[in-house]
PDB file of C-alpha atoms and ligand atoms in Angstrom:
ATOM      1  CA  UNK A   1       0.010   0.005  -0.001  1.00  0.00           C
ATOM      2  CA  UNK A   2       2.724   2.377   1.058  1.00  0.00           C
ATOM      3  CA  UNK A   3       4.726   1.364  -1.987  1.00  0.00           C
ATOM      4  CA  UNK A   4       1.671   1.934  -4.188  1.00  0.00           C
ATOM      5  CA  UNK A   5       1.146   5.359  -2.657  1.00  0.00           C
ATOM      6  CA  UNK A   6       4.735   6.520  -3.157  1.00  0.00           C
ATOM      7  CA  UNK A   7       4.718   5.152  -6.677  1.00  0.00           C
ATOM      8  CA  UNK A   8       1.579   7.160  -7.389  1.00  0.00           C
ATOM      9  CA  UNK A   9       3.251  10.142  -5.792  1.00  0.00           C
ATOM     10  CA  UNK A  10       6.332   9.803  -7.979  1.00  0.00           C
ATOM     11  CA  UNK A  11       4.074   9.543 -11.041  1.00  0.00           C
ATOM     12  CA  UNK A  12       2.169  12.651  -9.943  1.00  0.00           C
ATOM     13  CA  UNK A  13       5.415  14.625  -9.465  1.00  0.00           C
ATOM     14  CA  UNK A  14       6.584  13.330 -12.831  1.00  0.00           C
ATOM     15  CA  UNK A  15       3.396  14.573 -14.496  1.00  0.00           C
ATOM     16  CA  UNK A  16       3.529  17.976 -12.851  1.00  0.00           C
ATOM     17  CA  UNK A  17       7.187  18.363 -13.948  1.00  0.00           C
ATOM     18  CA  UNK A  18       6.269  17.474 -17.482  1.00  0.00           C
ATOM     19  CA  UNK A  19       3.349  19.891 -17.321  1.00  0.00           C
ATOM     20  CA  UNK A  20       5.442  22.812 -16.053  1.00  0.00           C
ATOM     21  CA  UNK A  21       8.191  22.092 -18.657  1.00  0.00           C
ATOM     22  CA  UNK A  22       5.549  22.029 -21.361  1.00  0.00           C
ATOM     23  CA  UNK A  23       4.200  25.310 -20.054  1.00  0.00           C
ATOM     24  CA  UNK A  24       7.690  26.840 -20.080  1.00  0.00           C
ATOM     25  CA  UNK A  25       8.161  25.589 -23.605  1.00  0.00           C
ATOM     26  CA  UNK A  26       4.824  27.050 -24.586  1.00  0.00           C
ATOM     27  CA  UNK A  27       5.829  30.564 -23.483  1.00  0.00           C
ATOM     28  CA  UNK A  28       6.469  32.966 -26.300  1.00  0.00           C
ATOM     29  CA  UNK A  29      10.161  33.903 -26.389  1.00  0.00           C
ATOM     30  CA  UNK A  30      10.185  37.614 -26.892  1.00  0.00           C
ATOM     31  CA  UNK A  31      13.443  39.355 -27.797  1.00  0.00           C
ATOM     32  CA  UNK A  32      13.554  43.118 -27.807  1.00  0.00           C
ATOM     33  CA  UNK A  33      16.215  45.514 -29.099  1.00  0.00           C
ATOM     34  CA  UNK A  34      16.050  47.758 -25.991  1.00  0.00           C
ATOM     35  CA  UNK A  35      15.307  47.385 -22.273  1.00  0.00           C
ATOM     36  CA  UNK A  36      12.414  49.894 -22.565  1.00  0.00           C
ATOM     37  CA  UNK A  37      10.655  47.529 -24.998  1.00  0.00           C
ATOM     38  CA  UNK A  38      11.490  44.545 -22.763  1.00  0.00           C
ATOM     39  CA  UNK A  39       9.948  46.350 -19.755  1.00  0.00           C
ATOM     40  CA  UNK A  40       6.724  47.017 -21.642  1.00  0.00           C
ATOM     41  CA  UNK A  41       6.611  43.476 -23.138  1.00  0.00           C
ATOM     42  CA  UNK A  42       6.874  42.065 -19.573  1.00  0.00           C
ATOM     43  CA  UNK A  43       3.955  44.261 -18.452  1.00  0.00           C
ATOM     44  CA  UNK A  44       1.780  42.971 -21.323  1.00  0.00           C
ATOM     45  CA  UNK A  45       3.040  39.405 -21.630  1.00  0.00           C
ATOM     46  CA  UNK A  46       2.985  38.431 -17.946  1.00  0.00           C
ATOM     47  CA  UNK A  47       3.696  34.747 -17.341  1.00  0.00           C
ATOM     48  CA  UNK A  48       2.912  33.715 -20.925  1.00  0.00           C
ATOM     49  CA  UNK A  49       6.201  35.092 -22.213  1.00  0.00           C
ATOM     50  CA  UNK A  50       9.873  35.152 -21.549  1.00  0.00           C
ATOM     51  CA  UNK A  51      11.489  38.471 -22.419  1.00  0.00           C
ATOM     52  CA  UNK A  52      15.064  39.507 -23.046  1.00  0.00           C
ATOM     53  CA  UNK A  53      16.607  42.660 -24.456  1.00  0.00           C
ATOM     54  CA  UNK A  54      19.575  42.653 -26.842  1.00  0.00           C
ATOM     55  CA  UNK A  55      21.054  46.037 -25.820  1.00  0.00           C
ATOM     56  CA  UNK A  56      21.496  47.385 -22.282  1.00  0.00           C
ATOM     57  CA  UNK A  57      19.874  50.632 -21.181  1.00  0.00           C
ATOM     58  CA  UNK A  58      23.268  52.259 -20.437  1.00  0.00           C
ATOM     59  CA  UNK A  59      24.379  51.778 -24.038  1.00  0.00           C
ATOM     60  CA  UNK A  60      23.821  54.147 -26.918  1.00  0.00           C
ATOM     61  CA  UNK A  61      21.030  52.388 -28.812  1.00  0.00           C
ATOM     62  CA  UNK A  62      22.305  53.743 -32.176  1.00  0.00           C
ATOM     63  CA  UNK A  63      25.599  51.962 -31.763  1.00  0.00           C
ATOM     64  CA  UNK A  64      25.301  48.530 -30.221  1.00  0.00           C
ATOM     65  CA  UNK A  65      28.318  46.293 -30.721  1.00  0.00           C
ATOM     66  CA  UNK A  66      27.101  43.061 -32.255  1.00  0.00           C
ATOM     67  CA  UNK A  67      28.038  39.933 -30.367  1.00  0.00           C
ATOM     68  CA  UNK A  68      27.592  36.231 -31.381  1.00  0.00           C
ATOM     69  CA  UNK A  69      25.304  35.761 -28.333  1.00  0.00           C
ATOM     70  CA  UNK A  70      22.831  38.189 -29.942  1.00  0.00           C
ATOM     71  CA  UNK A  71      22.479  35.916 -32.947  1.00  0.00           C
ATOM     72  CA  UNK A  72      21.840  32.928 -30.613  1.00  0.00           C
ATOM     73  CA  UNK A  73      19.080  34.921 -28.871  1.00  0.00           C
ATOM     74  CA  UNK A  74      17.479  35.773 -32.224  1.00  0.00           C
ATOM     75  CA  UNK A  75      17.689  32.156 -33.349  1.00  0.00           C
ATOM     76  CA  UNK A  76      15.407  31.123 -30.501  1.00  0.00           C
ATOM     77  CA  UNK A  77      13.027  34.087 -30.682  1.00  0.00           C
ATOM     78  CA  UNK A  78       9.322  33.773 -31.429  1.00  0.00           C
ATOM     79  CA  UNK A  79       8.996  37.523 -31.529  1.00  0.00           C
ATOM     80  CA  UNK A  80      11.460  40.349 -32.138  1.00  0.00           C
ATOM     81  CA  UNK A  81      10.284  43.786 -30.995  1.00  0.00           C
ATOM     82  CA  UNK A  82      12.119  46.802 -32.403  1.00  0.00           C
ATOM     83  CA  UNK A  83      11.930  50.580 -31.795  1.00  0.00           C
ATOM     84  CA  UNK A  84      12.050  51.160 -35.530  1.00  0.00           C
ATOM     85  CA  UNK A  85      12.377  54.599 -37.156  1.00  0.00           C
ATOM     86  CA  UNK A  86      15.920  53.473 -38.096  1.00  0.00           C
ATOM     87  CA  UNK A  87      17.192  53.546 -34.489  1.00  0.00           C
ATOM     88  CA  UNK A  88      18.698  50.073 -34.901  1.00  0.00           C
ATOM     89  CA  UNK A  89      19.663  50.422 -38.582  1.00  0.00           C
ATOM     90  CA  UNK A  90      23.397  50.401 -37.801  1.00  0.00           C
ATOM     91  CA  UNK A  91      23.472  47.051 -36.076  1.00  0.00           C
ATOM     92  CA  UNK A  92      20.276  44.993 -36.179  1.00  0.00           C
ATOM     93  CA  UNK A  93      19.806  44.007 -39.886  1.00  0.00           C
ATOM     94  CA  UNK A  94      22.921  41.742 -40.088  1.00  0.00           C
ATOM     95  CA  UNK A  95      21.967  40.096 -36.768  1.00  0.00           C
ATOM     96  CA  UNK A  96      18.473  39.284 -38.045  1.00  0.00           C
ATOM     97  CA  UNK A  97      19.908  37.921 -41.300  1.00  0.00           C
ATOM     98  CA  UNK A  98      22.530  35.779 -39.559  1.00  0.00           C
ATOM     99  CA  UNK A  99      19.983  34.340 -37.125  1.00  0.00           C
ATOM    100  CA  UNK A 100      18.359  32.570 -40.131  1.00  0.00           C
ATOM    101  CA  UNK A 101      15.179  32.559 -38.039  1.00  0.00           C
ATOM    102  CA  UNK A 102      12.321  32.921 -40.560  1.00  0.00           C
ATOM    103  CA  UNK A 103       9.895  34.008 -37.795  1.00  0.00           C
ATOM    104  CA  UNK A 104      11.753  37.278 -37.020  1.00  0.00           C
ATOM    105  CA  UNK A 105      12.745  38.486 -40.489  1.00  0.00           C
ATOM    106  CA  UNK A 106      11.422  41.931 -41.348  1.00  0.00           C
ATOM    107  CA  UNK A 107       7.812  41.567 -42.412  1.00  0.00           C
ATOM    108  CA  UNK A 108       7.450  38.028 -40.957  1.00  0.00           C
ATOM    109  CA  UNK A 109       4.739  37.267 -38.359  1.00  0.00           C
ATOM    110  CA  UNK A 110       7.198  37.445 -35.438  1.00  0.00           C
ATOM    111  CA  UNK A 111       8.682  40.805 -36.321  1.00  0.00           C
ATOM    112  CA  UNK A 112       7.256  43.906 -34.719  1.00  0.00           C
ATOM    113  CA  UNK A 113       8.186  47.562 -35.292  1.00  0.00           C
ATOM    114  CA  UNK A 114       6.647  49.092 -32.147  1.00  0.00           C
ATOM    115  CA  UNK A 115       6.490  52.661 -33.509  1.00  0.00           C
ATOM    116  CA  UNK A 116       3.346  52.283 -35.622  1.00  0.00           C
ATOM    117  CA  UNK A 117       0.865  54.073 -33.288  1.00  0.00           C
ATOM    118  CA  UNK A 118       3.388  56.326 -31.514  1.00  0.00           C
ATOM    119  CA  UNK A 119       3.569  60.088 -31.771  1.00  0.00           C
ATOM    120  CA  UNK A 120       6.752  60.702 -33.734  1.00  0.00           C
ATOM    121  CA  UNK A 121       8.483  64.134 -33.647  1.00  0.00           C
ATOM    122  CA  UNK A 122      11.192  65.718 -35.842  1.00  0.00           C
ATOM    123  CA  UNK A 123      10.051  64.235 -39.145  1.00  0.00           C
ATOM    124  CA  UNK A 124      12.272  66.146 -41.537  1.00  0.00           C
ATOM    125  CA  UNK A 125      10.729  68.288 -44.245  1.00  0.00           C
ATOM    126  CA  UNK A 126      12.298  68.434 -47.651  1.00  0.00           C
ATOM    127  CA  UNK A 127      15.448  66.697 -48.813  1.00  0.00           C
ATOM    128  CA  UNK A 128      17.828  65.061 -46.396  1.00  0.00           C
ATOM    129  CA  UNK A 129      21.570  65.481 -47.061  1.00  0.00           C
ATOM    130  CA  UNK A 130      24.700  64.006 -45.381  1.00  0.00           C
ATOM    131  CA  UNK A 131      25.549  67.525 -44.156  1.00  0.00           C
ATOM    132  CA  UNK A 132      22.595  67.386 -41.802  1.00  0.00           C
ATOM    133  CA  UNK A 133      24.351  64.627 -39.785  1.00  0.00           C
ATOM    134  CA  UNK A 134      22.693  61.430 -38.641  1.00  0.00           C
ATOM    135  CA  UNK A 135      19.160  62.651 -39.302  1.00  0.00           C
ATOM    136  CA  UNK A 136      16.419  60.021 -39.223  1.00  0.00           C
ATOM    137  CA  UNK A 137      14.153  60.352 -42.288  1.00  0.00           C
ATOM    138  CA  UNK A 138      11.378  58.585 -40.387  1.00  0.00           C
ATOM    139  CA  UNK A 139      11.508  61.033 -37.518  1.00  0.00           C
ATOM    140  CA  UNK A 140      13.017  60.980 -34.049  1.00  0.00           C
ATOM    141  CA  UNK A 141      13.278  57.386 -32.758  1.00  0.00           C
ATOM    142  CA  UNK A 142      13.480  58.302 -29.092  1.00  0.00           C
ATOM    143  CA  UNK A 143       9.744  58.341 -28.831  1.00  0.00           C
ATOM    144  CA  UNK A 144       9.377  55.946 -25.844  1.00  0.00           C
ATOM    145  CA  UNK A 145      10.129  58.810 -23.428  1.00  0.00           C
ATOM    146  CA  UNK A 146       6.509  59.929 -23.511  1.00  0.00           C
ATOM    147  CA  UNK A 147       4.231  57.630 -21.391  1.00  0.00           C
ATOM    148  CA  UNK A 148       1.477  58.088 -24.003  1.00  0.00           C
ATOM    149  CA  UNK A 149       3.807  56.476 -26.464  1.00  0.00           C
ATOM    150  CA  UNK A 150       4.511  53.761 -23.926  1.00  0.00           C
ATOM    151  CA  UNK A 151       0.838  52.932 -24.132  1.00  0.00           C
ATOM    152  CA  UNK A 152       0.999  52.930 -27.986  1.00  0.00           C
ATOM    153  CA  UNK A 153       3.913  50.455 -27.799  1.00  0.00           C
ATOM    154  CA  UNK A 154       2.053  48.292 -25.296  1.00  0.00           C
ATOM    155  CA  UNK A 155      -0.949  48.118 -27.640  1.00  0.00           C
ATOM    156  CA  UNK A 156       1.245  47.006 -30.529  1.00  0.00           C
ATOM    157  CA  UNK A 157       2.892  44.339 -28.379  1.00  0.00           C
ATOM    158  CA  UNK A 158      -0.488  43.052 -27.053  1.00  0.00           C
ATOM    159  CA  UNK A 159      -1.840  42.781 -30.585  1.00  0.00           C
ATOM    160  CA  UNK A 160       1.248  40.923 -31.807  1.00  0.00           C
ATOM    161  CA  UNK A 161       1.233  38.459 -28.883  1.00  0.00           C
ATOM    162  CA  UNK A 162      -2.493  37.909 -29.371  1.00  0.00           C
ATOM    163  CA  UNK A 163      -2.008  37.131 -33.074  1.00  0.00           C
ATOM    164  CA  UNK A 164       0.568  34.527 -32.200  1.00  0.00           C
ATOM    165  CA  UNK A 165      -1.371  33.084 -29.243  1.00  0.00           C
ATOM    166  CA  UNK A 166      -5.075  33.690 -30.030  1.00  0.00           C
ATOM    167  CA  UNK A 167      -6.145  31.600 -27.010  1.00  0.00           C
ATOM    168  CA  UNK A 168      -4.402  34.087 -24.675  1.00  0.00           C
ATOM    169  CA  UNK A 169      -5.914  37.236 -26.265  1.00  0.00           C
ATOM    170  CA  UNK A 170      -8.154  38.014 -23.265  1.00  0.00           C
ATOM    171  CA  UNK A 171      -5.148  37.612 -20.935  1.00  0.00           C
ATOM    172  CA  UNK A 172      -2.968  39.976 -22.920  1.00  0.00           C
ATOM    173  CA  UNK A 173      -5.831  42.519 -23.271  1.00  0.00           C
ATOM    174  CA  UNK A 174      -6.473  42.482 -19.560  1.00  0.00           C
ATOM    175  CA  UNK A 175      -2.783  43.078 -18.820  1.00  0.00           C
ATOM    176  CA  UNK A 176      -2.650  45.864 -21.434  1.00  0.00           C
ATOM    177  CA  UNK A 177      -5.658  47.602 -19.877  1.00  0.00           C
ATOM    178  CA  UNK A 178      -4.121  47.282 -16.402  1.00  0.00           C
ATOM    179  CA  UNK A 179      -0.800  48.754 -17.632  1.00  0.00           C
ATOM    180  CA  UNK A 180      -2.518  51.630 -19.401  1.00  0.00           C
ATOM    181  CA  UNK A 181      -4.565  52.489 -16.356  1.00  0.00           C
ATOM    182  CA  UNK A 182      -1.583  52.391 -13.975  1.00  0.00           C
ATOM    183  CA  UNK A 183       0.355  54.540 -16.407  1.00  0.00           C
ATOM    184  CA  UNK A 184      -2.496  57.069 -16.632  1.00  0.00           C
ATOM    185  CA  UNK A 185      -2.485  57.396 -12.841  1.00  0.00           C
ATOM    186  CA  UNK A 186       1.301  57.826 -12.788  1.00  0.00           C
ATOM    187  CA  UNK A 187       1.180  60.411 -15.585  1.00  0.00           C
ATOM    188  CA  UNK A 188      -1.143  62.596 -13.496  1.00  0.00           C
ATOM    189  CA  UNK A 189       1.300  62.406 -10.646  1.00  0.00           C
ATOM    190  CA  UNK A 190       4.281  63.202 -12.924  1.00  0.00           C
ATOM    191  CA  UNK A 191       2.443  66.092 -14.600  1.00  0.00           C
ATOM    192  CA  UNK A 192       1.623  67.599 -11.200  1.00  0.00           C
ATOM    193  CA  UNK A 193       5.275  67.284 -10.061  1.00  0.00           C
ATOM    194  CA  UNK A 194       6.556  68.967 -13.236  1.00  0.00           C
ATOM    195  CA  UNK A 195       3.869  71.678 -13.439  1.00  0.00           C
ATOM    196  CA  UNK A 196       5.809  74.332 -11.418  1.00  0.00           C
ATOM    197  CA  UNK A 197       8.770  74.011 -13.850  1.00  0.00           C
ATOM    198  CA  UNK A 198       6.810  74.405 -17.082  1.00  0.00           C
ATOM    199  CA  UNK A 199       8.828  76.132 -19.752  1.00  0.00           C
ATOM    200  CA  UNK A 200      12.227  75.426 -18.148  1.00  0.00           C
ATOM    201  CA  UNK A 201      14.922  75.755 -20.769  1.00  0.00           C
ATOM    202  CA  UNK A 202      17.365  72.872 -21.142  1.00  0.00           C
ATOM    203  CA  UNK A 203      20.173  71.784 -23.427  1.00  0.00           C
ATOM    204  CA  UNK A 204      20.528  68.082 -24.153  1.00  0.00           C
ATOM    205  CA  UNK A 205      23.577  66.241 -25.539  1.00  0.00           C
ATOM    206  CA  UNK A 206      21.787  64.231 -28.234  1.00  0.00           C
ATOM    207  CA  UNK A 207      18.200  64.666 -29.415  1.00  0.00           C
ATOM    208  CA  UNK A 208      16.975  61.971 -27.034  1.00  0.00           C
ATOM    209  CA  UNK A 209      14.342  63.930 -25.135  1.00  0.00           C
ATOM    210  CA  UNK A 210      11.944  65.755 -27.491  1.00  0.00           C
ATOM    211  CA  UNK A 211       8.971  63.552 -26.530  1.00  0.00           C
ATOM    212  CA  UNK A 212       9.813  63.808 -22.833  1.00  0.00           C
ATOM    213  CA  UNK A 213      10.161  67.598 -23.121  1.00  0.00           C
ATOM    214  CA  UNK A 214       6.887  67.954 -24.947  1.00  0.00           C
ATOM    215  CA  UNK A 215       5.025  65.838 -22.423  1.00  0.00           C
ATOM    216  CA  UNK A 216       6.466  67.466 -19.359  1.00  0.00           C
ATOM    217  CA  UNK A 217       6.818  71.054 -20.484  1.00  0.00           C
ATOM    218  CA  UNK A 218      10.546  71.488 -20.947  1.00  0.00           C
ATOM    219  CA  UNK A 219      11.944  73.773 -23.685  1.00  0.00           C
ATOM    220  CA  UNK A 220      14.932  72.229 -25.408  1.00  0.00           C
ATOM    221  CA  UNK A 221      16.938  75.187 -26.763  1.00  0.00           C
ATOM    222  CA  UNK A 222      20.076  73.476 -28.033  1.00  0.00           C
ATOM    223  CA  UNK A 223      22.270  70.425 -28.223  1.00  0.00           C
ATOM    224  CA  UNK A 224      25.854  69.624 -27.184  1.00  0.00           C
ATOM    225  CA  UNK A 225      26.211  67.735 -30.506  1.00  0.00           C
ATOM    226  CA  UNK A 226      26.455  70.140 -33.383  1.00  0.00           C
ATOM    227  CA  UNK A 227      24.377  67.700 -35.450  1.00  0.00           C
ATOM    228  CA  UNK A 228      22.864  64.347 -34.503  1.00  0.00           C
ATOM    229  CA  UNK A 229      25.617  61.713 -34.128  1.00  0.00           C
ATOM    230  CA  UNK A 230      28.383  64.307 -34.579  1.00  0.00           C
ATOM    231  CA  UNK A 231      30.747  64.879 -31.622  1.00  0.00           C
ATOM    232  CA  UNK A 232      31.044  68.381 -30.076  1.00  0.00           C
ATOM    233  CA  UNK A 233      33.220  70.892 -31.926  1.00  0.00           C
ATOM    234  CA  UNK A 234      34.925  73.959 -30.332  1.00  0.00           C
ATOM    235  CA  UNK A 235      32.977  76.484 -32.445  1.00  0.00           C
ATOM    236  CA  UNK A 236      29.634  74.869 -31.797  1.00  0.00           C
ATOM    237  CA  UNK A 237      30.391  74.634 -28.050  1.00  0.00           C
ATOM    238  CA  UNK A 238      31.299  78.314 -27.933  1.00  0.00           C
ATOM    239  CA  UNK A 239      28.078  79.291 -29.793  1.00  0.00           C
ATOM    240  CA  UNK A 240      26.063  77.103 -27.458  1.00  0.00           C
ATOM    241  CA  UNK A 241      27.623  78.656 -24.346  1.00  0.00           C
ATOM    242  CA  UNK A 242      26.775  82.171 -25.593  1.00  0.00           C
ATOM    243  CA  UNK A 243      23.229  81.183 -26.429  1.00  0.00           C
ATOM    244  CA  UNK A 244      22.787  79.486 -23.022  1.00  0.00           C
ATOM    245  CA  UNK A 245      24.057  82.648 -21.271  1.00  0.00           C
ATOM    246  CA  UNK A 246      21.724  84.841 -23.357  1.00  0.00           C
ATOM    247  CA  UNK A 247      18.697  82.599 -22.550  1.00  0.00           C
ATOM    248  CA  UNK A 248      19.807  81.790 -18.990  1.00  0.00           C
ATOM    249  CA  UNK A 249      19.536  78.012 -19.435  1.00  0.00           C
ATOM    250  CA  UNK A 250      19.826  76.238 -16.061  1.00  0.00           C
ATOM    251  CA  UNK A 251      20.278  72.578 -17.129  1.00  0.00           C
ATOM    252  CA  UNK A 252      22.348  70.395 -19.463  1.00  0.00           C
ATOM    253  CA  UNK A 253      20.981  66.829 -19.740  1.00  0.00           C
ATOM    254  CA  UNK A 254      23.495  64.134 -20.767  1.00  0.00           C
ATOM    255  CA  UNK A 255      22.710  60.545 -21.644  1.00  0.00           C
ATOM    256  CA  UNK A 256      24.868  58.116 -19.560  1.00  0.00           C
ATOM    257  CA  UNK A 257      26.896  56.915 -22.558  1.00  0.00           C
ATOM    258  CA  UNK A 258      28.365  60.317 -23.521  1.00  0.00           C
ATOM    259  CA  UNK A 259      31.654  61.841 -22.369  1.00  0.00           C
ATOM    260  CA  UNK A 260      31.116  64.500 -19.716  1.00  0.00           C
ATOM    261  CA  UNK A 261      34.143  66.644 -20.641  1.00  0.00           C
ATOM    262  CA  UNK A 262      32.302  69.073 -22.953  1.00  0.00           C
ATOM    263  CA  UNK A 263      29.100  69.203 -20.896  1.00  0.00           C
ATOM    264  CA  UNK A 264      31.109  69.942 -17.729  1.00  0.00           C
ATOM    265  CA  UNK A 265      32.999  72.757 -19.436  1.00  0.00           C
ATOM    266  CA  UNK A 266      29.706  74.196 -20.634  1.00  0.00           C
ATOM    267  CA  UNK A 267      28.434  73.924 -17.092  1.00  0.00           C
ATOM    268  CA  UNK A 268      31.475  75.775 -15.701  1.00  0.00           C
ATOM    269  CA  UNK A 269      31.133  78.578 -18.293  1.00  0.00           C
ATOM    270  CA  UNK A 270      27.394  79.088 -17.935  1.00  0.00           C
ATOM    271  CA  UNK A 271      26.662  78.058 -14.333  1.00  0.00           C
ATOM    272  CA  UNK A 272      24.176  75.436 -15.653  1.00  0.00           C
ATOM    273  CA  UNK A 273      23.851  72.167 -13.716  1.00  0.00           C
ATOM    274  CA  UNK A 274      24.943  69.073 -15.703  1.00  0.00           C
ATOM    275  CA  UNK A 275      22.672  66.078 -15.095  1.00  0.00           C
ATOM    276  CA  UNK A 276      23.316  62.550 -16.294  1.00  0.00           C
ATOM    277  CA  UNK A 277      19.759  61.564 -17.169  1.00  0.00           C
ATOM    278  CA  UNK A 278      19.024  57.993 -18.310  1.00  0.00           C
ATOM    279  CA  UNK A 279      16.806  57.847 -21.388  1.00  0.00           C
ATOM    280  CA  UNK A 280      16.168  54.130 -20.892  1.00  0.00           C
ATOM    281  CA  UNK A 281      15.188  51.436 -18.452  1.00  0.00           C
ATOM    282  CA  UNK A 282      18.551  49.996 -17.240  1.00  0.00           C
ATOM    283  CA  UNK A 283      20.315  53.333 -17.773  1.00  0.00           C
ATOM    284  CA  UNK A 284      21.080  53.259 -14.072  1.00  0.00           C
ATOM    285  CA  UNK A 285      20.661  50.188 -11.932  1.00  0.00           C
ATOM    286  CA  UNK A 286      17.668  51.355  -9.904  1.00  0.00           C
ATOM    287  CA  UNK A 287      15.559  51.991 -13.063  1.00  0.00           C
ATOM    288  CA  UNK A 288      14.244  48.452 -13.481  1.00  0.00           C
ATOM    289  CA  UNK A 289      10.885  49.149 -15.160  1.00  0.00           C
ATOM    290  CA  UNK A 290       9.082  51.682 -17.346  1.00  0.00           C
ATOM    291  CA  UNK A 291       7.514  53.495 -14.351  1.00  0.00           C
ATOM    292  CA  UNK A 292      10.819  53.852 -12.530  1.00  0.00           C
ATOM    293  CA  UNK A 293      12.343  55.454 -15.610  1.00  0.00           C
ATOM    294  CA  UNK A 294      10.011  58.478 -15.324  1.00  0.00           C
ATOM    295  CA  UNK A 295      10.129  58.455 -11.504  1.00  0.00           C
ATOM    296  CA  UNK A 296      13.881  58.622 -11.643  1.00  0.00           C
ATOM    297  CA  UNK A 297      14.218  61.245 -14.377  1.00  0.00           C
ATOM    298  CA  UNK A 298      11.521  63.530 -12.964  1.00  0.00           C
ATOM    299  CA  UNK A 299      12.959  63.375  -9.417  1.00  0.00           C
ATOM    300  CA  UNK A 300      16.430  64.053 -10.846  1.00  0.00           C
ATOM    301  CA  UNK A 301      15.174  67.105 -12.730  1.00  0.00           C
ATOM    302  CA  UNK A 302      13.200  68.484  -9.830  1.00  0.00           C
ATOM    303  CA  UNK A 303      16.051  67.974  -7.413  1.00  0.00           C
ATOM    304  CA  UNK A 304      18.377  70.015  -9.674  1.00  0.00           C
ATOM    305  CA  UNK A 305      15.804  72.711 -10.442  1.00  0.00           C
ATOM    306  CA  UNK A 306      15.082  73.209  -6.757  1.00  0.00           C
ATOM    307  CA  UNK A 307      18.769  73.847  -6.208  1.00  0.00           C
ATOM    308  CA  UNK A 308      19.053  76.421  -9.005  1.00  0.00           C
ATOM    309  CA  UNK A 309      15.771  77.926  -7.972  1.00  0.00           C
ATOM    310  CA  UNK A 310      14.173  78.200 -11.353  1.00  0.00           C
ATOM    311  CA  UNK A 311      10.556  77.401 -10.484  1.00  0.00           C
ATOM    312  CA  UNK A 312       9.178  79.922 -12.982  1.00  0.00           C
ATOM    313  CA  UNK A 313       6.248  81.100 -10.866  1.00  0.00           C
TER     314      UNK A 313
HETATM  315 ZN1  LIG B 401      19.041  59.465 -31.766  1.00  0.00          ZN
END
């Protein structure tokens, strides 16, 4: 009897192991190009997905050094989620090709450009020339820094996951709705925090923050880069310093992957505070999800603005 019982028990354990392995195998394997997309995919996908990002949030997403491990990740992917708007054009296409994974080739059912419903700024008018620098013809790809665009990305991901797993559509839609509603609540809080600083002038290193600035009322008056993707030049830096003095600009925002030498010298000349402000989840270690990204950046800005005393009213 005892033997029978323990045999049954072993069988039961065996079955539950098989069941959980099958469940794990049944999870959609989502690979994203950035940690922001991974954070949003986790919100929407819940326990029906595994999610991994190719790049790290402290890296410049325009220039990610391709590694063989990235190809292995893509080989096993069911879904590849990209920022699009040519952000990854310098490094992703060869990785996709070398993965030889038919599911994630551009245009295949497992490929997703998450920018489709997002509000895209800086779409260039007229002809684009080399002299303009690294200008994106499809507009500014740093659109995830507006929570409303975070919702647009989440909708795209939920739709893609539902197409691939129709039986889980209700689950993904419920998680999407929950994410959108938590984000709406957080947005009200962030907007209230930023309201006293509306119209604050800032300079940013790269054009990473136009959507953030538009959403939270900052006025970006210049860039440390003379043109997108072009390192600072002495003449441009001098012009920028003069312009910042004229307009009394209190802040320089620098993405974590840029050299601080030029921003610091601009800070010394103008009296502006230089802030290293992560544009992505994973940009600093405490920013582990999409909500914490805005919490961190907004607290950083407000902390600095309180010090320089530029609350405009
Ligand atoms: Zn850029």
